[in-house]
PDB file of C-alpha atoms in Angstrom:
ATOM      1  CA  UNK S 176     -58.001  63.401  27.663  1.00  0.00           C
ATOM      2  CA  UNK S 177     -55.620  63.839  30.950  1.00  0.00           C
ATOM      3  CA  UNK S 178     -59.209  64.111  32.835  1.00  0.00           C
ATOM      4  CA  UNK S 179     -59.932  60.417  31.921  1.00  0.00           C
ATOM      5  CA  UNK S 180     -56.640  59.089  33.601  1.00  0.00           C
ATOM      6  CA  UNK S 181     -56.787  61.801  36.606  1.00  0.00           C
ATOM      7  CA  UNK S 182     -60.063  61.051  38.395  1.00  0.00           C
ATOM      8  CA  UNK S 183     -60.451  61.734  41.919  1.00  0.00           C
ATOM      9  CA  UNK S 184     -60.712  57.711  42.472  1.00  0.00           C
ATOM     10  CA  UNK S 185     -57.408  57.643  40.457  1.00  0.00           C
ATOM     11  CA  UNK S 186     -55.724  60.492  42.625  1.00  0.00           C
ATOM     12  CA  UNK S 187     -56.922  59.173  45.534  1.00  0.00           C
ATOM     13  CA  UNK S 188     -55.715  55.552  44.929  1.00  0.00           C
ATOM     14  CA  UNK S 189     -51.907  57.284  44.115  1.00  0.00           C
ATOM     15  CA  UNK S 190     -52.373  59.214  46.960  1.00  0.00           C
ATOM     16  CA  UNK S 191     -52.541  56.538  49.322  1.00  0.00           C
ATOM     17  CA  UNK S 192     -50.018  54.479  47.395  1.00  0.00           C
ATOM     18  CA  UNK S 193     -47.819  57.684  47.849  1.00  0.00           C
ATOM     19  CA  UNK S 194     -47.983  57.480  51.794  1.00  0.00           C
ATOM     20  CA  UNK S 195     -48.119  53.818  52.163  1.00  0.00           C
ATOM     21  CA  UNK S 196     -44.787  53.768  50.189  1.00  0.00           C
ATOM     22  CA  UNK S 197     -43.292  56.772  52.153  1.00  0.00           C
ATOM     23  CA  UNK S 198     -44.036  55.555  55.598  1.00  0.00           C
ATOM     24  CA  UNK S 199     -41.774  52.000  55.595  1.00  0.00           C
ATOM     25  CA  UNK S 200     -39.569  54.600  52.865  1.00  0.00           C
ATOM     26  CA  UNK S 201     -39.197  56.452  56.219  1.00  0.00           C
ATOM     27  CA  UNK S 202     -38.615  53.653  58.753  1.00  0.00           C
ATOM     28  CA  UNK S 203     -35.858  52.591  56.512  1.00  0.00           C
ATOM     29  CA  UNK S 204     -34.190  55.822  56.203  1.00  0.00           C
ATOM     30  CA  UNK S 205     -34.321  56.101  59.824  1.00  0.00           C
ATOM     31  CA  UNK S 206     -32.847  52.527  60.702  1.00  0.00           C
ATOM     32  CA  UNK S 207     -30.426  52.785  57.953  1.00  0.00           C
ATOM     33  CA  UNK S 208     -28.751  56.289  59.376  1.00  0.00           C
ATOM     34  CA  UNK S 209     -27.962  54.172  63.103  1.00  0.00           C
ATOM     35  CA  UNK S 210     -24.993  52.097  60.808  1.00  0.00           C
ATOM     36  CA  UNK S 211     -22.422  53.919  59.103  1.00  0.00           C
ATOM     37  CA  UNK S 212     -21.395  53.511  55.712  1.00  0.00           C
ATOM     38  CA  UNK S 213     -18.198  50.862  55.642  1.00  0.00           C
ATOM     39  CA  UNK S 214     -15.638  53.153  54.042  1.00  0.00           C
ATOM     40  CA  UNK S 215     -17.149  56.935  53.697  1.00  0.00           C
ATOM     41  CA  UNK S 216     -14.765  58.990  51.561  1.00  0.00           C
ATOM     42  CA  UNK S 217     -14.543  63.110  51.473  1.00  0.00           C
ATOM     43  CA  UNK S 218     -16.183  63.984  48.307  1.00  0.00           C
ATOM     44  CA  UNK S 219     -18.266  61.291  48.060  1.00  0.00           C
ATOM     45  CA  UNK S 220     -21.577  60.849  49.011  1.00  0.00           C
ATOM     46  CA  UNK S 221     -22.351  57.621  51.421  1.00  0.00           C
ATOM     47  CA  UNK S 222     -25.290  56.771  53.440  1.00  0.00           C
ATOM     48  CA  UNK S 223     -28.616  55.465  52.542  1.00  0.00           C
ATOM     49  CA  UNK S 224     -29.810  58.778  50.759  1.00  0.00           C
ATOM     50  CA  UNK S 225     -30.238  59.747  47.412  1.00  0.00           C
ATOM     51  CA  UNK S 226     -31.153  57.087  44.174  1.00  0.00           C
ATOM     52  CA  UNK S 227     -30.357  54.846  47.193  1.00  0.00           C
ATOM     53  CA  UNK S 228     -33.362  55.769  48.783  1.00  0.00           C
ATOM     54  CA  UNK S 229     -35.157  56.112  45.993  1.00  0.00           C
ATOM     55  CA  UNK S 230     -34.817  52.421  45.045  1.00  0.00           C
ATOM     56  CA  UNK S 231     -35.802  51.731  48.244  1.00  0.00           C
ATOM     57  CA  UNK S 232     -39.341  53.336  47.953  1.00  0.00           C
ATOM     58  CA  UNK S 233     -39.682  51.046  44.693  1.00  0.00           C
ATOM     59  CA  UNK S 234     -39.051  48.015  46.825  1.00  0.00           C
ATOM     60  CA  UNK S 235     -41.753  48.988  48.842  1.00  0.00           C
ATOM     61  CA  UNK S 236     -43.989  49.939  46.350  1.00  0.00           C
ATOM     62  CA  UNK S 237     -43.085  46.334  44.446  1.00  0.00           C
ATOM     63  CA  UNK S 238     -43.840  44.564  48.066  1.00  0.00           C
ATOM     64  CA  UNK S 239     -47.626  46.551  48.353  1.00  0.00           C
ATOM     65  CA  UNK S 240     -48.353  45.636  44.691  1.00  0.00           C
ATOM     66  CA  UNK S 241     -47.626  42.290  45.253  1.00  0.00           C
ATOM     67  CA  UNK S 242     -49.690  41.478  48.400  1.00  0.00           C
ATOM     68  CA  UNK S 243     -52.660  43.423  46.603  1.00  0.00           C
ATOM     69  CA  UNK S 244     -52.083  40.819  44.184  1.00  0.00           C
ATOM     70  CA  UNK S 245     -51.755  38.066  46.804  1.00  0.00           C
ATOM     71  CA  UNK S 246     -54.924  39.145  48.336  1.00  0.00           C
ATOM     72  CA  UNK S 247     -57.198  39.703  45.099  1.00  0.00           C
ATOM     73  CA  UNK S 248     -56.183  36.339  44.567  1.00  0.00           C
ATOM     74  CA  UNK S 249     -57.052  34.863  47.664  1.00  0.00           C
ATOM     75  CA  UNK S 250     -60.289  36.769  47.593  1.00  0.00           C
ATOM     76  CA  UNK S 251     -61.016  35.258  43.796  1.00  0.00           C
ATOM     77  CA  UNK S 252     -60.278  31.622  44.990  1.00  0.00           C
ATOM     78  CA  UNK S 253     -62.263  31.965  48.153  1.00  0.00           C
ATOM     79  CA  UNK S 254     -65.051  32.337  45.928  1.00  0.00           C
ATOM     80  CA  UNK S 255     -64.628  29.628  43.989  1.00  0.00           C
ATOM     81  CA  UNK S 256     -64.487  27.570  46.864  1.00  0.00           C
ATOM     82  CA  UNK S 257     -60.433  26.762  46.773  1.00  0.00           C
ATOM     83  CA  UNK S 258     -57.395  27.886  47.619  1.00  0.00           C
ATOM     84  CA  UNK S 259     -54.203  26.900  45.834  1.00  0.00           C
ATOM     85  CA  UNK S 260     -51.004  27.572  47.525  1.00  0.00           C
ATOM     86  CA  UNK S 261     -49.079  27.216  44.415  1.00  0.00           C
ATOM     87  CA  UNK S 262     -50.361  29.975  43.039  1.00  0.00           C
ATOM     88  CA  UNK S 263     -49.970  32.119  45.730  1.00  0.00           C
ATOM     89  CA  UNK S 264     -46.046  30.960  46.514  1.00  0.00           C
ATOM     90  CA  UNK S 265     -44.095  33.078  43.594  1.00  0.00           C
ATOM     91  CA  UNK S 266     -46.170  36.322  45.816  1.00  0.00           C
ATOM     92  CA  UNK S 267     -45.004  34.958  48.968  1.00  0.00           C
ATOM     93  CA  UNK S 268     -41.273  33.781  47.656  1.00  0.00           C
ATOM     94  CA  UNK S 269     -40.841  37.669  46.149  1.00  0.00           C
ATOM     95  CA  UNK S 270     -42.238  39.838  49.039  1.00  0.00           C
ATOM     96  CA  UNK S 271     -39.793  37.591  51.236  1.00  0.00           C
ATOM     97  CA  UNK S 272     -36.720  38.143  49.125  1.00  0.00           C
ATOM     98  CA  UNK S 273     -37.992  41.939  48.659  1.00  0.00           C
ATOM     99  CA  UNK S 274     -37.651  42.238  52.560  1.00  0.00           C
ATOM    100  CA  UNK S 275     -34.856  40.701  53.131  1.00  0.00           C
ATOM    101  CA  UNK S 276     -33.155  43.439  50.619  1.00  0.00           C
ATOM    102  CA  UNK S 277     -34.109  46.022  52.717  1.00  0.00           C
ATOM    103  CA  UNK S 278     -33.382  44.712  55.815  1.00  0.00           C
ATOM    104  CA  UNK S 279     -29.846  44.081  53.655  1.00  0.00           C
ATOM    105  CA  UNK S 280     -29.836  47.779  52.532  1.00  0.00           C
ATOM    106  CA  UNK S 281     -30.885  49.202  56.090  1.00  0.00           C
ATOM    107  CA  UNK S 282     -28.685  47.035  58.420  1.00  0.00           C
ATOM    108  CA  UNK S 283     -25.448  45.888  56.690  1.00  0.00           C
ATOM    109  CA  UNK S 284     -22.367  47.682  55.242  1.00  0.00           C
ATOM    110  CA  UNK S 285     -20.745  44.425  53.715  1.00  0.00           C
ATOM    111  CA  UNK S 286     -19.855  44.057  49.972  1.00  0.00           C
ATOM    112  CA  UNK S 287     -21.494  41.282  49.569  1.00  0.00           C
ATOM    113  CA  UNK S 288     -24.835  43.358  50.173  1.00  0.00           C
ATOM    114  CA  UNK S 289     -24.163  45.181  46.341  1.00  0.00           C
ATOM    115  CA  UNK S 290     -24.553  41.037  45.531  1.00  0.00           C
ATOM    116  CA  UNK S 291     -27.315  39.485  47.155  1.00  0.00           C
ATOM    117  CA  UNK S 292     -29.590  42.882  45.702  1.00  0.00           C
ATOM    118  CA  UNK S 293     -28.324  41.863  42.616  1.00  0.00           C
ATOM    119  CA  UNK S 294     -29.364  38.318  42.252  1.00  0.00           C
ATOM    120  CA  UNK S 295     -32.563  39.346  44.409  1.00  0.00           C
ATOM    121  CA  UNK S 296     -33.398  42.101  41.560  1.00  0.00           C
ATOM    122  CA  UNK S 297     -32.531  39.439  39.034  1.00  0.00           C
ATOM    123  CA  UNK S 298     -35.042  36.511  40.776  1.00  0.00           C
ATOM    124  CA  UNK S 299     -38.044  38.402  41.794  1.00  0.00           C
ATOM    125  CA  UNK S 300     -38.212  40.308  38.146  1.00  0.00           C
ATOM    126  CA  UNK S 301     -37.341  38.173  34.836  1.00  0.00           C
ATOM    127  CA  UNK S 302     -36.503  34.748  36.881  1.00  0.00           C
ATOM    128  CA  UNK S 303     -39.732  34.928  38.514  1.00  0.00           C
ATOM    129  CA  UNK S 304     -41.542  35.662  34.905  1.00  0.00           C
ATOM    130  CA  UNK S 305     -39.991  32.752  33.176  1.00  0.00           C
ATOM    131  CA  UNK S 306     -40.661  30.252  36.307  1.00  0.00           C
ATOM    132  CA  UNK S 307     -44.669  31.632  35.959  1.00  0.00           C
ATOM    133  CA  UNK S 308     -44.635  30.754  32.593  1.00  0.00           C
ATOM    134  CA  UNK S 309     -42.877  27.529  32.529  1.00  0.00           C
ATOM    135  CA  UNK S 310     -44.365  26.012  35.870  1.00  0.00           C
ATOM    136  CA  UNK S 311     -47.684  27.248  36.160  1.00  0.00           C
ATOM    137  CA  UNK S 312     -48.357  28.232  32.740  1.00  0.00           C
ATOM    138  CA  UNK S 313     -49.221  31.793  33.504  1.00  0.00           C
ATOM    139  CA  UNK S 314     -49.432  34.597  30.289  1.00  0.00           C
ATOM    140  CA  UNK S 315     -47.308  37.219  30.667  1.00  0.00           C
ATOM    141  CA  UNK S 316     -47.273  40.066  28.273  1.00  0.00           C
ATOM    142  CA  UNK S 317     -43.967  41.303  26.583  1.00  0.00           C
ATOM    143  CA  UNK S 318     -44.484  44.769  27.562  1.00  0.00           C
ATOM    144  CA  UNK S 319     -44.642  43.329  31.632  1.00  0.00           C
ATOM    145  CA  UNK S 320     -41.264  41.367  30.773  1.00  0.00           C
ATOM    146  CA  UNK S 321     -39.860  44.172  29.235  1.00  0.00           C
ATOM    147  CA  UNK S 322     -40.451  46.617  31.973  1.00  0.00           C
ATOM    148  CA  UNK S 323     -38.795  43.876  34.554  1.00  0.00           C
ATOM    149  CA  UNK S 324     -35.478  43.160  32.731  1.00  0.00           C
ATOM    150  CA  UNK S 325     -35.492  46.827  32.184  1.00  0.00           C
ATOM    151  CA  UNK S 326     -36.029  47.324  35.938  1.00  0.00           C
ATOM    152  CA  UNK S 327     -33.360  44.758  37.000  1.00  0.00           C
ATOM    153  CA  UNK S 328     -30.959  45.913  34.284  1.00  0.00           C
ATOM    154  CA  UNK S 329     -31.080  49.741  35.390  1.00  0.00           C
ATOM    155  CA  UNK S 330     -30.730  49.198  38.824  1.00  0.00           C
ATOM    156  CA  UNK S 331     -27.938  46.388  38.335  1.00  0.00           C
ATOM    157  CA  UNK S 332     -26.115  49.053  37.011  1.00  0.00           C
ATOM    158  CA  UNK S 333     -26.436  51.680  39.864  1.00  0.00           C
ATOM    159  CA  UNK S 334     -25.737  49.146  42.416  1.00  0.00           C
ATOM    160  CA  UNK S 335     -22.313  48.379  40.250  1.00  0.00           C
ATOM    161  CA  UNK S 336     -20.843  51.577  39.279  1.00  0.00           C
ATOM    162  CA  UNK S 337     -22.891  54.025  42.321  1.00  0.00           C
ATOM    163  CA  UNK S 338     -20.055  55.675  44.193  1.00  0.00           C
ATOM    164  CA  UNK S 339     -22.616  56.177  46.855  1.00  0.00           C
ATOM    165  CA  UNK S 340     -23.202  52.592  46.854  1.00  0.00           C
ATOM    166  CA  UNK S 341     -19.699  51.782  46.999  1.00  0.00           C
ATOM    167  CA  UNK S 342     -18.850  54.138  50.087  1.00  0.00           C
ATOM    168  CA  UNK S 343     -22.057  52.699  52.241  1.00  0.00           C
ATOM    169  CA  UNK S 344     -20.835  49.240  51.778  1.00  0.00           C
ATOM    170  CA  UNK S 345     -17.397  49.288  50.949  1.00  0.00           C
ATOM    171  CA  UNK S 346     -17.214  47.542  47.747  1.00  0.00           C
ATOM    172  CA  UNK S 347     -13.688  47.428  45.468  1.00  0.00           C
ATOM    173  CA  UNK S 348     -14.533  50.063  44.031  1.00  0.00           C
ATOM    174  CA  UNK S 349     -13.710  52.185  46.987  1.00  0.00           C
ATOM    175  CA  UNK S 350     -10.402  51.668  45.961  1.00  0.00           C
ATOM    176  CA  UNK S 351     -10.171  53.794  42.741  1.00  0.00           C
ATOM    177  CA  UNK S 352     -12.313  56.528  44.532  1.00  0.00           C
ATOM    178  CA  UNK S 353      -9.697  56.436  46.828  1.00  0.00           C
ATOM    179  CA  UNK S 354      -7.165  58.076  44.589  1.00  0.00           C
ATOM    180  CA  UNK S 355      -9.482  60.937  43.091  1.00  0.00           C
ATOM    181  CA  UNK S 356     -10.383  62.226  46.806  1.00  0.00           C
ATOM    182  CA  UNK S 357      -6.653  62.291  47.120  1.00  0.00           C
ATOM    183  CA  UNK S 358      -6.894  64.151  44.082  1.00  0.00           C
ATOM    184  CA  UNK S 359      -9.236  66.661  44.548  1.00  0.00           C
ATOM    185  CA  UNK S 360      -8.392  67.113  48.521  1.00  0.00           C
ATOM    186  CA  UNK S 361      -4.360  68.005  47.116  1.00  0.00           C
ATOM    187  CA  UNK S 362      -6.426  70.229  44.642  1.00  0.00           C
ATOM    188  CA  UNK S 363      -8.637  71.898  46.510  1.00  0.00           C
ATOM    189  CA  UNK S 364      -5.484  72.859  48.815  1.00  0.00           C
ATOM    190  CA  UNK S 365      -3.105  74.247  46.194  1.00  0.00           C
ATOM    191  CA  UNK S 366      -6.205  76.601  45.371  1.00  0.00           C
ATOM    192  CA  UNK S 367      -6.443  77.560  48.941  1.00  0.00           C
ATOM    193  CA  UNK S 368      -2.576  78.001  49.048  1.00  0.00           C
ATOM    194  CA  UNK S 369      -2.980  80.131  45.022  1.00  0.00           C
ATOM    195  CA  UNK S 370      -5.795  82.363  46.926  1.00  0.00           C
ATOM    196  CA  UNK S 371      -3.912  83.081  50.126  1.00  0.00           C
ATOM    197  CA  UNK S 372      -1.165  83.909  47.851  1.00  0.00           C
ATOM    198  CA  UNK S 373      -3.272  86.364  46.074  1.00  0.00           C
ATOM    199  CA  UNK S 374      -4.664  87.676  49.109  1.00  0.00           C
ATOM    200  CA  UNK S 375      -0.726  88.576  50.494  1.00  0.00           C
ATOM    201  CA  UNK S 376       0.747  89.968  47.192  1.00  0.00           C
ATOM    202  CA  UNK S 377      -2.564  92.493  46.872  1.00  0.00           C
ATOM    203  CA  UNK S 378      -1.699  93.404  50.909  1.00  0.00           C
ATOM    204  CA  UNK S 379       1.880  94.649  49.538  1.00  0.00           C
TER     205      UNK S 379
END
């Protein structure tokens, strides 16, 4: 049964998915490590690493799917003899916004970043869906609609309540995390002060 999914064609189309999404993944990573994070905390991770990164690579994936789209498209109305703009502008109008994220994500440590990925997330997925539907009368599936509001909604939340995301780009959050590094930095130096303690009274 697996067999039928996990052709060589199959595994060889992943595979090159796999290191055409890596690659940019990469570049990304790289850029993103030349800014630091607006307000890095001890005990708190910062930096674009992590599910950080990790929604990057989806980005990427999202922007290849989408021009193989674009271009099956093209290829389709070459054939018949016409192209139509229209069609291809939601492609166009998402793989922009998609790359303006990352550029977002790599090169600024404002708030307002957390923000703009929001909305974006919001736009390209269900927005998008509905405006293909209502506008140019395209069928879209439930499970497809489904799978994009789930997409926006799980990542909406990382992007609010991440305390990585909040370090990197210095959200209000910061704030509150603030306190507990406090917190565990006092914490972790009464234990040091209990162990030296221990350390002395076992001398005598």
């Amino acid at each position: 049964m697996l067999s039928q999914f996990f052709t060589f064609e199959v595994l060889m189309v992943l595979g090159i998915l796999g290191i055409l999404t890596a690659c940019p993944t990469y570049f990304i990573y790289a850029i993103a490590r030349t800014k630091p994070s607006a307000r890095p905390i001890p005990y708190f991770p910062h930096g674009v690493h992590g599910w950080l990164l990790v929604f990057v690579a989806t980005v990427i994936l999202s922007i290849i799917l989408t021009a193989i789209d674009a271009i099956n498209a093209v290829n389709v109305m070459n054939q018949a003899g016409a192209l139509n703009w229209a069609v291809l502008s939601p492609s166009i109008v998402i793989i922009g916004l998609y790359i303006y994220c990352l550029w977002l994500i790599a090169r600024k440590r404002e708030a307002y970043v957390v923000k703009q990925t929001i909305v974006i997330l919001w736009v390209v997925g269900p927005i998008s869906l509905m405006f293909l539907t209502l506008l140019f009368g395209a069928s879209v599936d439930n499970a497809t609609v489904v799978r994009s509001c789930l997409y926006a909604a799980l990542w909406t939340l990382y992007f609010l309540f991440s305390k990585r995301v909040a370090c990197t780009y210095g959200t209000k959050a910061v704030d509150s995390y603030v306190h507990l590094a406090i917190e565990m930095a006092d914490a972790q130096k009464a234990q040091k002060e209990r162990e030296e303690k221990a350390k002395k009274a076992k001398k005598q």
